């Protein structure tokens, strides 16, 4: 039995003999479960792809795939190494992006992850204004759910996230609230209740509702809102996609209870209307989650701009 190879020896092997092509082929074979399809995707011959895998397995001292008649399956070692290989290739993509931005004259880059409610409302208005004011500043925007934000910050994949305040702040971060939000009842412009000056509970109970998924905060608010009432009529599609909600509300006589930020652009353009109710249903502010210290100058410029835009009465460029 061969003696175990130390981590430092493996590092030296990889630095001296491994190529990015090896990792690219490995990831594609894992995704496509076929050397031939992976070779086509990478742009090499099948023998070259096979040799890349053999070279990588030799360098690492372990098998990455189980070969069988129906294709390629990852070994335990392959499953453990796959996310690391993807991360390394991701860094290559990021390096290429940064180099291209610098070559095109960018003087700063800010990477942002944002929830859809922020993108569809205030951030969608603020970022174009920022881009006009700072034409040499590059913004990279990733739309993703809030559950991923802490990990993206911890891995330094983004510089900040636009979200609601987390229940527990990740270590070393700070949250700055920017834009208040609230829940509201919305409908298509042609809904029978759309032009009513005030709508009572009896009228709401007569309507059919697009019920929020149980996984989002709106569902708890919805359940509490109707807790003391008779059961409401549920539409037989459940979703949280703003675009799909707008489509359904525009085509069917439905109501939905949502954060108003999620539907702000549709409300502003008259594609949806808010049903008038005297009861106010506040929701958590949308704000910026970022490192408490050590922020880069480009990020500081963006955060100062967003805070200025969020102040009451601030000019909207």
Tab-separated table of N, CA and C in Angstrom, residues 177-277:
chain	number	residue	atom	x	y	z
A	177	UNK	N	-30.668	49.765	7.553
A	177	UNK	CA	-31.989	49.838	6.930
A	177	UNK	C	-32.075	51.030	5.975
A	178	UNK	N	-32.751	50.830	4.851
A	178	UNK	CA	-32.866	51.888	3.854
A	178	UNK	C	-34.316	52.233	3.530
A	179	UNK	N	-35.095	51.220	3.169
A	179	UNK	CA	-36.429	51.476	2.654
A	179	UNK	C	-37.479	50.719	3.476
A	180	UNK	N	-38.461	51.425	4.028
A	180	UNK	CA	-39.543	50.743	4.758
A	180	UNK	C	-40.441	49.973	3.789
A	181	UNK	N	-41.137	49.014	4.326
A	181	UNK	CA	-42.019	48.198	3.493
A	181	UNK	C	-43.255	47.843	4.307
A	182	UNK	N	-44.292	47.395	3.634
A	182	UNK	CA	-45.487	46.916	4.306
A	182	UNK	C	-46.220	45.942	3.396
A	183	UNK	N	-47.076	45.151	4.000
A	183	UNK	CA	-47.918	44.251	3.219
A	183	UNK	C	-49.145	45.009	2.725
A	184	UNK	N	-49.640	44.593	1.594
A	184	UNK	CA	-50.860	45.167	1.054
A	184	UNK	C	-51.623	44.137	0.251
A	185	UNK	N	-52.882	44.412	0.008
A	185	UNK	CA	-53.718	43.548	-0.817
A	185	UNK	C	-53.751	44.142	-2.211
A	186	UNK	N	-53.387	43.353	-3.213
A	186	UNK	CA	-53.323	43.854	-4.578
A	186	UNK	C	-54.199	43.008	-5.493
A	187	UNK	N	-54.571	43.612	-6.622
A	187	UNK	CA	-55.420	42.954	-7.611
A	187	UNK	C	-55.154	43.560	-8.973
A	188	UNK	N	-55.688	42.921	-9.999
A	188	UNK	CA	-55.620	43.491	-11.331
A	188	UNK	C	-56.486	44.736	-11.431
A	189	UNK	N	-56.182	45.597	-12.399
A	189	UNK	CA	-56.895	46.872	-12.533
A	189	UNK	C	-58.383	46.695	-12.817
A	190	UNK	N	-58.764	45.530	-13.365
A	190	UNK	CA	-60.173	45.300	-13.698
A	190	UNK	C	-60.934	44.550	-12.604
A	191	UNK	N	-60.301	44.286	-11.485
A	191	UNK	CA	-60.976	43.559	-10.406
A	191	UNK	C	-62.163	44.380	-9.877
A	192	UNK	N	-63.286	43.721	-9.524
A	192	UNK	CA	-64.469	44.456	-9.031
A	192	UNK	C	-64.203	45.352	-7.822
A	193	UNK	N	-63.194	45.012	-7.002
A	193	UNK	CA	-62.917	45.832	-5.822
A	193	UNK	C	-61.900	46.939	-6.081
A	194	UNK	N	-61.365	46.999	-7.308
A	194	UNK	CA	-60.238	47.894	-7.588
A	194	UNK	C	-60.563	49.356	-7.341
A	195	UNK	N	-61.801	49.771	-7.589
A	195	UNK	CA	-62.134	51.191	-7.468
A	195	UNK	C	-62.987	51.502	-6.241
A	196	UNK	N	-63.119	50.559	-5.346
A	196	UNK	CA	-63.873	50.805	-4.113
A	196	UNK	C	-63.053	51.705	-3.182
A	197	UNK	N	-63.691	52.682	-2.576
A	197	UNK	CA	-62.971	53.586	-1.675
A	197	UNK	C	-62.550	52.875	-0.400
A	198	UNK	N	-63.355	51.995	0.116
A	198	UNK	CA	-63.018	51.188	1.287
A	198	UNK	C	-63.621	49.805	1.108
A	199	UNK	N	-62.868	48.802	1.476
A	199	UNK	CA	-63.297	47.418	1.291
A	199	UNK	C	-63.344	46.739	2.645
A	200	UNK	N	-64.475	46.162	2.991
A	200	UNK	CA	-64.635	45.477	4.265
A	200	UNK	C	-64.264	44.008	4.181
A	201	UNK	N	-64.226	43.374	5.346
A	201	UNK	CA	-63.846	41.967	5.416
A	201	UNK	C	-64.831	41.076	4.663
A	202	UNK	N	-66.110	41.402	4.695
A	202	UNK	CA	-67.104	40.571	4.001
A	202	UNK	C	-66.814	40.511	2.505
A	203	UNK	N	-66.452	41.661	1.928
A	203	UNK	CA	-66.137	41.684	0.499
A	203	UNK	C	-64.882	40.874	0.193
A	204	UNK	N	-63.898	40.944	1.088
A	204	UNK	CA	-62.662	40.174	0.881
A	204	UNK	C	-62.924	38.679	0.941
A	205	UNK	N	-63.823	38.274	1.835
A	205	UNK	CA	-64.134	36.855	1.975
A	205	UNK	C	-64.900	36.314	0.777
A	206	UNK	N	-65.547	37.182	0.037
A	206	UNK	CA	-66.270	36.752	-1.160
A	206	UNK	C	-65.341	36.502	-2.347
A	207	UNK	N	-64.083	36.938	-2.240
A	207	UNK	CA	-63.138	36.852	-3.360
A	207	UNK	C	-62.305	35.575	-3.299
A	208	UNK	N	-61.672	35.287	-4.431
A	208	UNK	CA	-60.727	34.167	-4.514
A	208	UNK	C	-59.310	34.719	-4.383
A	209	UNK	N	-58.471	34.002	-3.627
A	209	UNK	CA	-57.153	34.516	-3.264
A	209	UNK	C	-56.021	33.659	-3.822
A	210	UNK	N	-54.992	34.364	-4.267
A	210	UNK	CA	-53.715	33.714	-4.535
A	210	UNK	C	-52.983	33.614	-3.199
A	211	UNK	N	-52.906	32.418	-2.661
A	211	UNK	CA	-52.355	32.239	-1.317
A	211	UNK	C	-50.837	32.127	-1.390
A	212	UNK	N	-50.066	32.844	-0.543
A	212	UNK	CA	-48.602	32.752	-0.568
A	212	UNK	C	-48.127	31.361	-0.132
A	213	UNK	N	-46.968	30.931	-0.613
A	213	UNK	CA	-46.384	29.674	-0.138
A	213	UNK	C	-46.093	29.738	1.358
A	214	UNK	N	-46.127	28.603	2.023
A	214	UNK	CA	-45.866	28.574	3.468
A	214	UNK	C	-44.431	28.951	3.802
A	215	UNK	N	-43.535	28.917	2.820
A	215	UNK	CA	-42.120	29.168	3.077
A	215	UNK	C	-41.768	30.644	3.188
A	216	UNK	N	-42.698	31.562	2.905
A	216	UNK	CA	-42.372	32.985	2.937
A	216	UNK	C	-43.199	33.703	3.999
A	217	UNK	N	-42.720	34.882	4.404
A	217	UNK	CA	-43.332	35.610	5.517
A	217	UNK	C	-44.774	36.010	5.234
A	218	UNK	N	-45.104	36.230	3.966
A	218	UNK	CA	-46.455	36.668	3.634
A	218	UNK	C	-47.512	35.637	4.035
A	219	UNK	N	-47.148	34.366	4.074
A	219	UNK	CA	-48.145	33.351	4.417
A	219	UNK	C	-48.594	33.482	5.870
A	220	UNK	N	-47.652	33.734	6.770
A	220	UNK	CA	-48.023	33.912	8.179
A	220	UNK	C	-48.910	35.147	8.349
A	221	UNK	N	-48.574	36.226	7.639
A	221	UNK	CA	-49.391	37.433	7.699
A	221	UNK	C	-50.787	37.145	7.141
A	222	UNK	N	-50.852	36.418	6.051
A	222	UNK	CA	-52.136	36.050	5.442
A	222	UNK	C	-52.980	35.225	6.417
A	223	UNK	N	-52.373	34.207	7.022
A	223	UNK	CA	-53.110	33.348	7.954
A	223	UNK	C	-53.606	34.145	9.160
A	224	UNK	N	-52.766	35.050	9.686
A	224	UNK	CA	-53.179	35.870	10.832
A	224	UNK	C	-54.291	36.850	10.451
A	225	UNK	N	-54.227	37.355	9.241
A	225	UNK	CA	-55.222	38.327	8.776
A	225	UNK	C	-56.628	37.712	8.760
A	226	UNK	N	-56.689	36.432	8.368
A	226	UNK	CA	-57.987	35.763	8.258
A	226	UNK	C	-58.246	34.786	9.417
A	227	UNK	N	-57.450	34.881	10.482
A	227	UNK	CA	-57.558	33.899	11.574
A	227	UNK	C	-58.936	33.879	12.208
A	228	UNK	N	-59.567	35.034	12.334
A	228	UNK	CA	-60.866	35.103	13.012
A	228	UNK	C	-62.031	35.053	12.035
A	229	UNK	N	-61.766	34.758	10.780
A	229	UNK	CA	-62.811	34.792	9.765
A	229	UNK	C	-63.127	33.385	9.264
A	230	UNK	N	-64.139	33.316	8.450
A	230	UNK	CA	-64.468	32.048	7.790
A	230	UNK	C	-63.362	31.715	6.789
A	231	UNK	N	-63.227	30.444	6.411
A	231	UNK	CA	-62.191	30.070	5.431
A	231	UNK	C	-62.353	30.845	4.128
A	232	UNK	N	-61.227	31.250	3.554
A	232	UNK	CA	-61.257	31.988	2.290
A	232	UNK	C	-61.110	31.019	1.121
A	233	UNK	N	-61.528	31.490	-0.035
A	233	UNK	CA	-61.416	30.671	-1.240
A	233	UNK	C	-60.005	30.813	-1.819
A	234	UNK	N	-59.346	29.673	-1.992
A	234	UNK	CA	-57.981	29.658	-2.496
A	234	UNK	C	-57.966	29.348	-3.993
A	235	UNK	N	-57.186	30.110	-4.745
A	235	UNK	CA	-56.931	29.758	-6.145
A	235	UNK	C	-56.008	28.547	-6.161
A	236	UNK	N	-56.089	27.742	-7.210
A	236	UNK	CA	-55.345	26.478	-7.204
A	236	UNK	C	-53.936	26.577	-7.788
A	237	UNK	N	-53.347	27.772	-7.742
A	237	UNK	CA	-51.923	27.954	-8.052
A	237	UNK	C	-51.301	28.705	-6.889
A	238	UNK	N	-50.205	28.186	-6.362
A	238	UNK	CA	-49.466	28.824	-5.274
A	238	UNK	C	-48.080	29.169	-5.794
A	239	UNK	N	-47.684	30.429	-5.693
A	239	UNK	CA	-46.351	30.807	-6.158
A	239	UNK	C	-45.933	32.104	-5.477
A	240	UNK	N	-44.629	32.412	-5.569
A	240	UNK	CA	-44.090	33.661	-5.016
A	240	UNK	C	-43.433	34.507	-6.083
A	241	UNK	N	-43.401	34.045	-7.326
A	241	UNK	CA	-42.759	34.786	-8.407
A	241	UNK	C	-43.532	36.066	-8.703
A	242	UNK	N	-42.894	37.243	-8.605
A	242	UNK	CA	-43.605	38.495	-8.906
A	242	UNK	C	-44.195	38.520	-10.311
A	243	UNK	N	-43.442	38.005	-11.291
A	243	UNK	CA	-43.939	38.028	-12.664
A	243	UNK	C	-45.172	37.145	-12.818
A	244	UNK	N	-45.128	35.960	-12.191
A	244	UNK	CA	-46.285	35.062	-12.283
A	244	UNK	C	-47.475	35.630	-11.520
A	245	UNK	N	-47.236	36.244	-10.373
A	245	UNK	CA	-48.328	36.875	-9.625
A	245	UNK	C	-48.988	37.961	-10.464
A	246	UNK	N	-48.177	38.795	-11.109
A	246	UNK	CA	-48.722	39.854	-11.965
A	246	UNK	C	-49.539	39.251	-13.107
A	247	UNK	N	-49.029	38.188	-13.715
A	247	UNK	CA	-49.742	37.550	-14.819
A	247	UNK	C	-51.104	37.036	-14.371
A	248	UNK	N	-51.136	36.338	-13.243
A	248	UNK	CA	-52.396	35.776	-12.753
A	248	UNK	C	-53.371	36.863	-12.326
A	249	UNK	N	-52.881	37.862	-11.606
A	249	UNK	CA	-53.753	38.928	-11.143
A	249	UNK	C	-54.305	39.748	-12.305
A	250	UNK	N	-53.531	39.871	-13.371
A	250	UNK	CA	-53.979	40.625	-14.537
A	250	UNK	C	-55.045	39.880	-15.328
A	251	UNK	N	-55.001	38.552	-15.291
A	251	UNK	CA	-55.888	37.753	-16.128
A	251	UNK	C	-57.114	37.223	-15.398
A	252	UNK	N	-57.008	37.084	-14.086
A	252	UNK	CA	-58.084	36.474	-13.317
A	252	UNK	C	-58.571	37.432	-12.221
A	253	UNK	N	-59.832	37.305	-11.795
A	253	UNK	CA	-60.353	38.168	-10.714
A	253	UNK	C	-59.903	37.677	-9.342
A	254	UNK	N	-58.612	37.873	-9.052
A	254	UNK	CA	-57.990	37.340	-7.848
A	254	UNK	C	-57.447	38.470	-6.983
A	255	UNK	N	-57.253	38.150	-5.703
A	255	UNK	CA	-56.564	39.037	-4.777
A	255	UNK	C	-55.322	38.329	-4.250
A	256	UNK	N	-54.332	39.122	-3.862
A	256	UNK	CA	-53.131	38.550	-3.255
A	256	UNK	C	-52.611	39.495	-2.182
A	257	UNK	N	-52.115	38.945	-1.091
A	257	UNK	CA	-51.500	39.723	-0.020
A	257	UNK	C	-49.994	39.564	-0.156
A	258	UNK	N	-49.306	40.675	-0.428
A	258	UNK	CA	-47.869	40.635	-0.726
A	258	UNK	C	-47.173	41.844	-0.117
A	259	UNK	N	-45.845	41.784	0.075
A	259	UNK	CA	-45.105	43.010	0.387
A	259	UNK	C	-45.240	43.970	-0.796
A	260	UNK	N	-45.577	45.213	-0.541
A	260	UNK	CA	-45.811	46.150	-1.636
A	260	UNK	C	-44.548	46.401	-2.458
A	261	UNK	N	-43.374	46.217	-1.842
A	261	UNK	CA	-42.131	46.372	-2.601
A	261	UNK	C	-42.062	45.376	-3.753
A	262	UNK	N	-42.586	44.167	-3.545
A	262	UNK	CA	-42.516	43.119	-4.566
A	262	UNK	C	-43.283	43.540	-5.820
A	263	UNK	N	-44.379	44.260	-5.626
A	263	UNK	CA	-45.234	44.642	-6.748
A	263	UNK	C	-45.145	46.127	-7.093
A	264	UNK	N	-44.137	46.811	-6.571
A	264	UNK	CA	-44.079	48.265	-6.711
A	264	UNK	C	-44.105	48.721	-8.163
A	265	UNK	N	-43.320	48.085	-9.014
A	265	UNK	CA	-43.262	48.549	-10.406
A	265	UNK	C	-44.595	48.361	-11.113
A	266	UNK	N	-45.318	47.268	-10.795
A	266	UNK	CA	-46.619	47.033	-11.417
A	266	UNK	C	-47.662	48.027	-10.894
A	267	UNK	N	-47.558	48.382	-9.609
A	267	UNK	CA	-48.477	49.357	-9.039
A	267	UNK	C	-48.219	50.749	-9.608
A	268	UNK	N	-46.954	51.103	-9.763
A	268	UNK	CA	-46.607	52.425	-10.282
A	268	UNK	C	-47.110	52.634	-11.708
A	269	UNK	N	-47.114	51.573	-12.494
A	269	UNK	CA	-47.527	51.678	-13.893
A	269	UNK	C	-49.008	51.353	-14.095
A	270	UNK	N	-49.748	51.184	-13.003
A	270	UNK	CA	-51.173	50.955	-13.111
A	270	UNK	C	-51.560	49.575	-13.582
A	271	UNK	N	-50.592	48.651	-13.639
A	271	UNK	CA	-50.907	47.289	-14.067
A	271	UNK	C	-51.578	46.499	-12.953
A	272	UNK	N	-51.329	46.895	-11.712
A	272	UNK	CA	-52.008	46.343	-10.557
A	272	UNK	C	-52.477	47.508	-9.693
A	273	UNK	N	-53.423	47.245	-8.809
A	273	UNK	CA	-53.908	48.282	-7.891
A	273	UNK	C	-53.904	47.719	-6.470
A	274	UNK	N	-53.756	48.614	-5.517
A	274	UNK	CA	-53.839	48.219	-4.111
A	274	UNK	C	-55.274	48.403	-3.632
A	275	UNK	N	-55.804	47.363	-3.007
A	275	UNK	CA	-57.160	47.415	-2.466
A	275	UNK	C	-57.138	48.227	-1.176
A	276	UNK	N	-58.054	49.169	-1.043
A	276	UNK	CA	-58.050	50.092	0.092
A	276	UNK	C	-58.544	49.407	1.365
A	277	UNK	N	-57.665	49.438	2.349
A	277	UNK	CA	-57.999	48.936	3.681
A	277	UNK	C	-57.422	49.899	4.701
